[in-house]
PDB file of C-alpha atoms in Angstrom:
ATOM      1  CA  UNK A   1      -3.565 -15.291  -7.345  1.00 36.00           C
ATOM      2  CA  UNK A   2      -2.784 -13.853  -4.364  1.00 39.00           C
ATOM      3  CA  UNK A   3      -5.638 -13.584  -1.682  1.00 38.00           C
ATOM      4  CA  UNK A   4      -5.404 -10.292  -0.186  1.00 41.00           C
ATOM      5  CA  UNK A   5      -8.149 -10.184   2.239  1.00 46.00           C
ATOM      6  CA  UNK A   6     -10.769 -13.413   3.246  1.00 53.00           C
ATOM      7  CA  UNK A   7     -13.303 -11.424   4.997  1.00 67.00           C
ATOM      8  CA  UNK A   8     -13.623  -7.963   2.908  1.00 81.00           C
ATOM      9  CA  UNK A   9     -16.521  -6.208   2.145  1.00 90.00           C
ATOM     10  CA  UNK A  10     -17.779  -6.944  -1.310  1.00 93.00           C
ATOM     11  CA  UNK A  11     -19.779  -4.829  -3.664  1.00 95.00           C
ATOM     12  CA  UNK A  12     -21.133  -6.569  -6.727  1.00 96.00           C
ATOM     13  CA  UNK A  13     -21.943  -3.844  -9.500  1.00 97.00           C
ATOM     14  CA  UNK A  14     -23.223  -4.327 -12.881  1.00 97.00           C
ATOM     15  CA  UNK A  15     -21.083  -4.000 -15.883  1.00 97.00           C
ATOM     16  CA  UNK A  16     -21.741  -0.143 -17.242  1.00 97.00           C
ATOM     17  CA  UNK A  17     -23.439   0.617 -13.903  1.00 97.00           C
ATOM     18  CA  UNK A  18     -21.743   4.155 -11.732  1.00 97.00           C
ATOM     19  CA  UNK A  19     -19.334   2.068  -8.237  1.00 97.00           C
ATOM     20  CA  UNK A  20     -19.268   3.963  -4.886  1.00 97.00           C
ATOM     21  CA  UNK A  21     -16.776   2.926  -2.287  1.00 97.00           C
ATOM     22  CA  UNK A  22     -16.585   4.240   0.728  1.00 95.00           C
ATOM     23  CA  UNK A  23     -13.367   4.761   3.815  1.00 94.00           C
ATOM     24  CA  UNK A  24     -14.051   6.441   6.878  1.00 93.00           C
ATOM     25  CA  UNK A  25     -10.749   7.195   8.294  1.00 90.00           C
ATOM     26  CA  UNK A  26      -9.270   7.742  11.625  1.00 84.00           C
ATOM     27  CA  UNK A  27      -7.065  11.179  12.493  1.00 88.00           C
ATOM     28  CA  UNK A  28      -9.072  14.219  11.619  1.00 88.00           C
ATOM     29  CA  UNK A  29      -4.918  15.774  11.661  1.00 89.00           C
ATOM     30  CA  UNK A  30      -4.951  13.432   7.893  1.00 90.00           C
ATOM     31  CA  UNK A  31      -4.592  15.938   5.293  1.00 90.00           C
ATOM     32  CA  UNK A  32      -3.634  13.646   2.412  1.00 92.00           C
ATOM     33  CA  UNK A  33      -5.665  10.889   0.614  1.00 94.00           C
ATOM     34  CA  UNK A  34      -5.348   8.305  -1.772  1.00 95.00           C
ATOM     35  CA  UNK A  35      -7.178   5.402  -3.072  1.00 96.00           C
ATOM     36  CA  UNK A  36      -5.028   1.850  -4.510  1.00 96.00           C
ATOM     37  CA  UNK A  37      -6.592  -0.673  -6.413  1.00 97.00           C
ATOM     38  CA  UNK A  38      -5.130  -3.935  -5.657  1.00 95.00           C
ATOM     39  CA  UNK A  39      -5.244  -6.635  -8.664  1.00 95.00           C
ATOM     40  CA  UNK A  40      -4.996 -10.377  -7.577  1.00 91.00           C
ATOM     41  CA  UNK A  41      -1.599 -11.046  -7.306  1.00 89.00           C
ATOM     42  CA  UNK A  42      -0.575  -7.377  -7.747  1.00 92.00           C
ATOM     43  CA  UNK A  43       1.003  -4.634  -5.997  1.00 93.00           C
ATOM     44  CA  UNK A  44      -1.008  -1.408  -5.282  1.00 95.00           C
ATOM     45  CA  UNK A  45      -1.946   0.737  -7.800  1.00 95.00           C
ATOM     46  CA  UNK A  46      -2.447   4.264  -6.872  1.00 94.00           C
ATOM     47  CA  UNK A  47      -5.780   5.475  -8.525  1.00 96.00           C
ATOM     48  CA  UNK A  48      -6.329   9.127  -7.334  1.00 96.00           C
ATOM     49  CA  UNK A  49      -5.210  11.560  -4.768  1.00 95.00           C
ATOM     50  CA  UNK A  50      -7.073  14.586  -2.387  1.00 95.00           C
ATOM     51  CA  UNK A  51      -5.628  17.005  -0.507  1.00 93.00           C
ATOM     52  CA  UNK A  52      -7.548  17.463   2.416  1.00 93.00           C
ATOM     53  CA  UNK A  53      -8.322  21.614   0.944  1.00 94.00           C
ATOM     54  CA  UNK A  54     -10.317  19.899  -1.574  1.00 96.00           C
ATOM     55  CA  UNK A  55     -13.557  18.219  -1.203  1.00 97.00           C
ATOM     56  CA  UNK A  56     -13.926  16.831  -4.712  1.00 97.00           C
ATOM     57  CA  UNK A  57     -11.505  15.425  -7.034  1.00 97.00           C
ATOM     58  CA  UNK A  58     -12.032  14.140 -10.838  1.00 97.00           C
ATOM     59  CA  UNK A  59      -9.820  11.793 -12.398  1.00 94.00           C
ATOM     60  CA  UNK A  60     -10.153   9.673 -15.856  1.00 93.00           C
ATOM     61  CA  UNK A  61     -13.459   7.547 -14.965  1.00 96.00           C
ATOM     62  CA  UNK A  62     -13.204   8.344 -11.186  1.00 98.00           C
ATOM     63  CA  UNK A  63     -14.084  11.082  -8.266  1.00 98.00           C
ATOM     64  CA  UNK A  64     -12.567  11.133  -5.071  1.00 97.00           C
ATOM     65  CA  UNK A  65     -15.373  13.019  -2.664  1.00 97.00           C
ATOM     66  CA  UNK A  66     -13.468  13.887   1.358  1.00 97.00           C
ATOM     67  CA  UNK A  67     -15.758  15.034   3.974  1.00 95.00           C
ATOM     68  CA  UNK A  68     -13.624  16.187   6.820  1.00 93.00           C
ATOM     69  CA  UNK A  69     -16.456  16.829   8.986  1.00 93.00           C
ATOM     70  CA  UNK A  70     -17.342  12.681   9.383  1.00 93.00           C
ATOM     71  CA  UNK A  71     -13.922  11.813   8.165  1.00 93.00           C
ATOM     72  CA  UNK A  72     -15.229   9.950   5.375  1.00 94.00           C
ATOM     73  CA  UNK A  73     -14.133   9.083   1.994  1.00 95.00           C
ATOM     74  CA  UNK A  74     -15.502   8.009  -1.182  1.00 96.00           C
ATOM     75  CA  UNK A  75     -14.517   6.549  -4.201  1.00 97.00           C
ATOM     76  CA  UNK A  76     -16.945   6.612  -7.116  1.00 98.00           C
ATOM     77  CA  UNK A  77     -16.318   4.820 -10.446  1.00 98.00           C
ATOM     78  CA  UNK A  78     -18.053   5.658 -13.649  1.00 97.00           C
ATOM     79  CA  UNK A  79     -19.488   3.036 -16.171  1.00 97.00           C
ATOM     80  CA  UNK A  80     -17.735   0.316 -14.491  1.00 97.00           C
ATOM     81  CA  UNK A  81     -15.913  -2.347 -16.474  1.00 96.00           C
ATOM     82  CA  UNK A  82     -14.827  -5.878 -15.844  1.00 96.00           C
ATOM     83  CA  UNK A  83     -11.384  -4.536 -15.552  1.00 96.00           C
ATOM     84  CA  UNK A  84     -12.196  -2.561 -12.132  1.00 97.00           C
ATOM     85  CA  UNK A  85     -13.104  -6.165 -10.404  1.00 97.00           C
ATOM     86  CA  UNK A  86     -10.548  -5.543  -7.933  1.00 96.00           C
ATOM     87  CA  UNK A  87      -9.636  -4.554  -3.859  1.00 95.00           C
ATOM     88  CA  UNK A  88     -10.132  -0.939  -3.516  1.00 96.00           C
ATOM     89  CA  UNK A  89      -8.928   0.617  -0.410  1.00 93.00           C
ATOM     90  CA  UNK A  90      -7.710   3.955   1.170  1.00 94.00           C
ATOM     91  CA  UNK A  91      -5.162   5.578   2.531  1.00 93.00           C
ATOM     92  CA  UNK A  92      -4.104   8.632   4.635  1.00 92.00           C
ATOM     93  CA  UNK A  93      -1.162  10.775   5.873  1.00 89.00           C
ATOM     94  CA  UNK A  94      -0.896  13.985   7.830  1.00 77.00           C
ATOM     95  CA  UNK A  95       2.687  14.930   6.247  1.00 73.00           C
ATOM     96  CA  UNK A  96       4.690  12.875   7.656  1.00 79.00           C
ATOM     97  CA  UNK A  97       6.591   9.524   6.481  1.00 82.00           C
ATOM     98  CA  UNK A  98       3.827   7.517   7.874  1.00 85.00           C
ATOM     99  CA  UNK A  99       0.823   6.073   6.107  1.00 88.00           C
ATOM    100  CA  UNK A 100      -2.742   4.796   7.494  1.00 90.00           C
ATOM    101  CA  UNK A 101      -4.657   1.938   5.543  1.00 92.00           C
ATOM    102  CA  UNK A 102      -7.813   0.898   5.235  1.00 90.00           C
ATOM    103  CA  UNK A 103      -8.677  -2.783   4.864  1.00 88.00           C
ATOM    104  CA  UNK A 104     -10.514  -2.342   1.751  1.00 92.00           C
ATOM    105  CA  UNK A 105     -13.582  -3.193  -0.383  1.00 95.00           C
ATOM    106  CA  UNK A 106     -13.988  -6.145  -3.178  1.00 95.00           C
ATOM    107  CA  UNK A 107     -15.486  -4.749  -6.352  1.00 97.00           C
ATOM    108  CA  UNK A 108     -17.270  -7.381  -8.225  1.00 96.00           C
ATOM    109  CA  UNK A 109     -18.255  -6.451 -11.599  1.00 96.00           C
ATOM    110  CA  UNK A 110     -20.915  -8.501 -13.454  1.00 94.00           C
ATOM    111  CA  UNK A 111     -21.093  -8.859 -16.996  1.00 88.00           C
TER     112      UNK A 111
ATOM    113  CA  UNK B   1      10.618   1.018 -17.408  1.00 86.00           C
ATOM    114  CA  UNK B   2       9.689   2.758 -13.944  1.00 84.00           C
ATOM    115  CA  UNK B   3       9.043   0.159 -11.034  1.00 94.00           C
ATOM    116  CA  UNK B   4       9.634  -1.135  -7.951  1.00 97.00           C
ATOM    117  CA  UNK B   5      11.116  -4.425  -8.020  1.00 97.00           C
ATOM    118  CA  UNK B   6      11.425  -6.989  -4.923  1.00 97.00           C
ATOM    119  CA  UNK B   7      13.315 -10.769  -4.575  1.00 98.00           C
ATOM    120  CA  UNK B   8      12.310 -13.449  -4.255  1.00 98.00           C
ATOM    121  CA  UNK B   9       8.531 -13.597  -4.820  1.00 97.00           C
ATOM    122  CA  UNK B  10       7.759 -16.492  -3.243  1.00 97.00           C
ATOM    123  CA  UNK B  11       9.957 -17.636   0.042  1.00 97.00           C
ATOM    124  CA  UNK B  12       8.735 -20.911   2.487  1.00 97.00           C
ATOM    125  CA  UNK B  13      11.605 -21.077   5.259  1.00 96.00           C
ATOM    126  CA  UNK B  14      12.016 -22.451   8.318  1.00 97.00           C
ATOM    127  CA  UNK B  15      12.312 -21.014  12.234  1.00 97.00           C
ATOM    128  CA  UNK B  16      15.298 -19.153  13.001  1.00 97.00           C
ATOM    129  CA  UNK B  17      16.994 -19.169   9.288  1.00 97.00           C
ATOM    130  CA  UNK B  18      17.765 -15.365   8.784  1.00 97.00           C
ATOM    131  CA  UNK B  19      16.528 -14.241   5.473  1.00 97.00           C
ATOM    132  CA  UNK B  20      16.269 -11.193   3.299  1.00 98.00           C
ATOM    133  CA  UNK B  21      13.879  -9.896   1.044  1.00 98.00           C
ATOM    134  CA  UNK B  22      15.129  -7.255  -1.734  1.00 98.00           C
ATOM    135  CA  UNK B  23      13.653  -4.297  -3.033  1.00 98.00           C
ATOM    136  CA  UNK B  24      14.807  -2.106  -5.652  1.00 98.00           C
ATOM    137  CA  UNK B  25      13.116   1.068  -7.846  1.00 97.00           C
ATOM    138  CA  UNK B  26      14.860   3.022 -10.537  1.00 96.00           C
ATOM    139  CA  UNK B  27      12.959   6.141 -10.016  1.00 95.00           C
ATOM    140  CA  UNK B  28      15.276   7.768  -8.089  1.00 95.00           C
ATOM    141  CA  UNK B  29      12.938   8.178  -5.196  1.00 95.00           C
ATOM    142  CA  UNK B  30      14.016   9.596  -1.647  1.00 95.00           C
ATOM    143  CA  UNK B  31      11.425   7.656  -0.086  1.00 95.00           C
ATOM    144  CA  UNK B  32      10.990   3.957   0.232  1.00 96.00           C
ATOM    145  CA  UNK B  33       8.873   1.687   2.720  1.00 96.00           C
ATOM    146  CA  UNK B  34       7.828  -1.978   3.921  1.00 98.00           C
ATOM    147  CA  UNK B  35       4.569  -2.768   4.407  1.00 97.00           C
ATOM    148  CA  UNK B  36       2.937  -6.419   5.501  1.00 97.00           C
ATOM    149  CA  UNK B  37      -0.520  -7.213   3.902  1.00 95.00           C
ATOM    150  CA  UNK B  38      -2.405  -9.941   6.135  1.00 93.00           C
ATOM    151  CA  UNK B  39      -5.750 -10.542   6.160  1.00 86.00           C
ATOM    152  CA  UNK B  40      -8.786  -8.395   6.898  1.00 82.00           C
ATOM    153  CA  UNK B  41      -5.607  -6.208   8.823  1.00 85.00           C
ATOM    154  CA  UNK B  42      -4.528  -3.981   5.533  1.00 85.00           C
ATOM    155  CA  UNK B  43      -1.514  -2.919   5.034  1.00 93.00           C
ATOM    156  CA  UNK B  44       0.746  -2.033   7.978  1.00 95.00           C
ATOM    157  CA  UNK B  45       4.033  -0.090   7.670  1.00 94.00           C
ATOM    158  CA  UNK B  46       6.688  -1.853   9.193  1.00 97.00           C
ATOM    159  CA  UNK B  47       9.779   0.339   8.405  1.00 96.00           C
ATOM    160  CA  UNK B  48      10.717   3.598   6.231  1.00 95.00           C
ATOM    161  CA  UNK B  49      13.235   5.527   4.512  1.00 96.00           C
ATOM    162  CA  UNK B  50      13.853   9.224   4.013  1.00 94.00           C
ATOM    163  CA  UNK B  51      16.686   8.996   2.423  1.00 94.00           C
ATOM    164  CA  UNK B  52      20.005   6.759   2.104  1.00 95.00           C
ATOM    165  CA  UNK B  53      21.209   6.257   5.758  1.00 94.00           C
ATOM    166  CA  UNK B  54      17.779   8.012   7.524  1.00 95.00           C
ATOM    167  CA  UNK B  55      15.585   4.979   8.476  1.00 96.00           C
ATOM    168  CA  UNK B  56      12.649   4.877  11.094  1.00 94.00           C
ATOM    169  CA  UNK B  57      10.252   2.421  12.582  1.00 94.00           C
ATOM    170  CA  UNK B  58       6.667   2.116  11.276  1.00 93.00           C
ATOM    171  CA  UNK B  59       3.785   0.609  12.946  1.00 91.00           C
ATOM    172  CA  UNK B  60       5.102  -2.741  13.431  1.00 96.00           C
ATOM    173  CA  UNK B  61       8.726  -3.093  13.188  1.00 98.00           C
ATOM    174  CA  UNK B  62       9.252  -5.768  15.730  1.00 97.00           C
ATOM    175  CA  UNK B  63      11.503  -8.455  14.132  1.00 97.00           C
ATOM    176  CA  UNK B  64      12.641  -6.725  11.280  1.00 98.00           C
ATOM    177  CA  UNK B  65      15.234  -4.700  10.492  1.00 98.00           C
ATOM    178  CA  UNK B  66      16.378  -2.945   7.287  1.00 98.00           C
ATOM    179  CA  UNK B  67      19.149  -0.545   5.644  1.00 97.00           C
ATOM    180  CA  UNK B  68      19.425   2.173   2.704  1.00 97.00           C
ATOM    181  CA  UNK B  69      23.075   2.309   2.023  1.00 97.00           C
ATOM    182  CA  UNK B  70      22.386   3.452  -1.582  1.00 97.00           C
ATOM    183  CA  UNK B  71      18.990   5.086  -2.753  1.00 96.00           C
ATOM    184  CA  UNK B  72      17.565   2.916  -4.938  1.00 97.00           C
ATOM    185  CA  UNK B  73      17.847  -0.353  -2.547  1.00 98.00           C
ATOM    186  CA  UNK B  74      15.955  -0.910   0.573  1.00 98.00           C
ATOM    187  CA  UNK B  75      16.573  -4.481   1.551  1.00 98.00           C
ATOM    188  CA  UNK B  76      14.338  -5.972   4.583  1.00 98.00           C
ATOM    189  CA  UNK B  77      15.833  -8.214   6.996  1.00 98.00           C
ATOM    190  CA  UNK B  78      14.717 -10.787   9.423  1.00 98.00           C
ATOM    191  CA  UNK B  79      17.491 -11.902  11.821  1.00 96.00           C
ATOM    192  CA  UNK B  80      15.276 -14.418  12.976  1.00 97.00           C
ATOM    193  CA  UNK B  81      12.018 -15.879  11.359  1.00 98.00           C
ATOM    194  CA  UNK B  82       9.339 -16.710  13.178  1.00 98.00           C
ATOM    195  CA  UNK B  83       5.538 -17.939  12.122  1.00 97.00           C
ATOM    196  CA  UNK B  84       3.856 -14.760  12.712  1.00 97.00           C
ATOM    197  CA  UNK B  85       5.868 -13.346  10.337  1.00 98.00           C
ATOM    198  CA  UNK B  86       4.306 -15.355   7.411  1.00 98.00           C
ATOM    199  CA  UNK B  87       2.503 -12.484   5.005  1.00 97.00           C
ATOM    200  CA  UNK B  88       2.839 -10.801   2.575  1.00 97.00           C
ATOM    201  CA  UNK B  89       5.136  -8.084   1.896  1.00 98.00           C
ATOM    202  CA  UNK B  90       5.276  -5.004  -0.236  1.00 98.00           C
ATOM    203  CA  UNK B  91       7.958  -2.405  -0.770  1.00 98.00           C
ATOM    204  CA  UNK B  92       6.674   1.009  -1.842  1.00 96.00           C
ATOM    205  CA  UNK B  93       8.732   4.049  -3.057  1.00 96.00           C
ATOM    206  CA  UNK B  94       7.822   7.651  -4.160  1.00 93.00           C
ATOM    207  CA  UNK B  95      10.075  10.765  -4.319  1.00 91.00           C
ATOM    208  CA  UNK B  96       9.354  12.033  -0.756  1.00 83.00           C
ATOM    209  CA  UNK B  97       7.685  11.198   1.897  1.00 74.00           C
ATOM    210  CA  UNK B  98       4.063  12.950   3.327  1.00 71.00           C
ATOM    211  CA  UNK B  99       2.035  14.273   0.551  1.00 75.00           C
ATOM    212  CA  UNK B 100       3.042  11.726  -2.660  1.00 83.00           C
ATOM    213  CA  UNK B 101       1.800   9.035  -4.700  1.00 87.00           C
ATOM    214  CA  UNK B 102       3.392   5.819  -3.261  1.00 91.00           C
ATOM    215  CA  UNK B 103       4.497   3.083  -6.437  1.00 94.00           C
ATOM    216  CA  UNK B 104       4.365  -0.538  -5.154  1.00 96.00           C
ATOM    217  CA  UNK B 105       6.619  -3.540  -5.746  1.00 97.00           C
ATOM    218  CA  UNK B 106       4.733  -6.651  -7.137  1.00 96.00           C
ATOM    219  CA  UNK B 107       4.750  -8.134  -3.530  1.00 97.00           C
ATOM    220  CA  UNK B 108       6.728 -10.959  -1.918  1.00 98.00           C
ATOM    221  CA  UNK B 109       4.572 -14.006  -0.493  1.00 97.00           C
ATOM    222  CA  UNK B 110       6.775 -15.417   2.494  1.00 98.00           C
ATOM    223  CA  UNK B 111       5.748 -18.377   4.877  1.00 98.00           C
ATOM    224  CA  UNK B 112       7.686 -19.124   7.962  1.00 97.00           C
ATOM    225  CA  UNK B 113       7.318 -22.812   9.173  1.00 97.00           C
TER     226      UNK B 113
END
């Protein structure tokens, strides 16, 4: 497959244990998040979005957490299954046609 | 099916030879983009689209160029290939820009030689 990134942080997680990624991002003007999983070989795959009037966001499995004040993000992953090995990493936009990215984490899952 | 298609996949070229890399959705989405992927870097935006005939430069357009004569293509060019070109390449869409989820193209690995 395709290798997206030789020096990335990794996080190895147990299979069924809770993930927590983390982004700190860089213009406090950012007022729209998202997190992409990236497959090997694969095109991004938008996970979950925040609005930066939100702190906390719940999707199917996953919570986005923003913290404006330390302009940090977090992606946490419940119960986490071989499927979720991937690259994680964020995004931001202040509402315009430009986007930010981060250089993202590896998430290991082991069985 | 919805998606975000790009040609070719795979490209190895040589100095100089102008090439062109394809990208197509058939969401009828206002907003496309090209983005390079290289490592530890993320991806960067090199170009964007509003709309057909409203393009602007990203973070790192230098030698590339691209067009949206209809709305669903969004073809990147390079007049001119040179090694520090060699990435790979992605070609998002979504149905504006700003505030909305971005769908990705499977990604097109090209080497310049």
């Amino acid at each position: 497959g395709e290798n997206v990134g030789l020096h990335l942080p990794t996080l190895s997680v147990q299979e069924g244990d809770n993930s927590i990624i983390n982004c700190a991002y860089s213009n406090s003007a950012s007022d729209y998040f998202i997190w992409y999983k990236q497959e090997s070989g694969k095109g991004p795959q938008f996970i979950i979005d925040i609005r930066s009037n939100m702190d906390k966001r719940q999707g199917q499995r996953v919570t986005v957490l923003l913290n404006k004040t330390v302009k940090h993000l977090s992606l946490q992953i419940a119960a986490t299954q071989p499927g979720d090995s991937a690259v994680y990493f964020c995004a931001e936009n202040k509402g315009t046609y430009k986007y930010i990215f981060g250089t993202g984490t590896r998430l290991k899952v082991l069985a | 099916e919805a998606q975000v298609t790009q040609n070719p996949r795979y490209l190895i070229t040589v100095t100089g030879k102008k090439l062109t890399v394809t990208c197509s959705q058939n969401m009828n989405h206002e907003y496309m983009s090209w983005y390079r992927q290289d490592p530890g870097l993320g991806l960067r935006q090199i170009y964007y689209s509003m709309n057909v005939e409203v393009t602007d430069k990203g973070d790192v357009p230098e030698g590339y160029k691209v067009s949206r004569k209809e709305k669903r293509n969004f073809p990147l060019i390079l007049e001119s290939p040179s090694p520090n070109q060699t990435s790979l390449y992605f070609c998002a869409s979504s149905l504006a820009g700003g505030n909305n989820e971005q769908f990705f193209g499977p990604g097109t690995r090209l080497t310049v030689l």
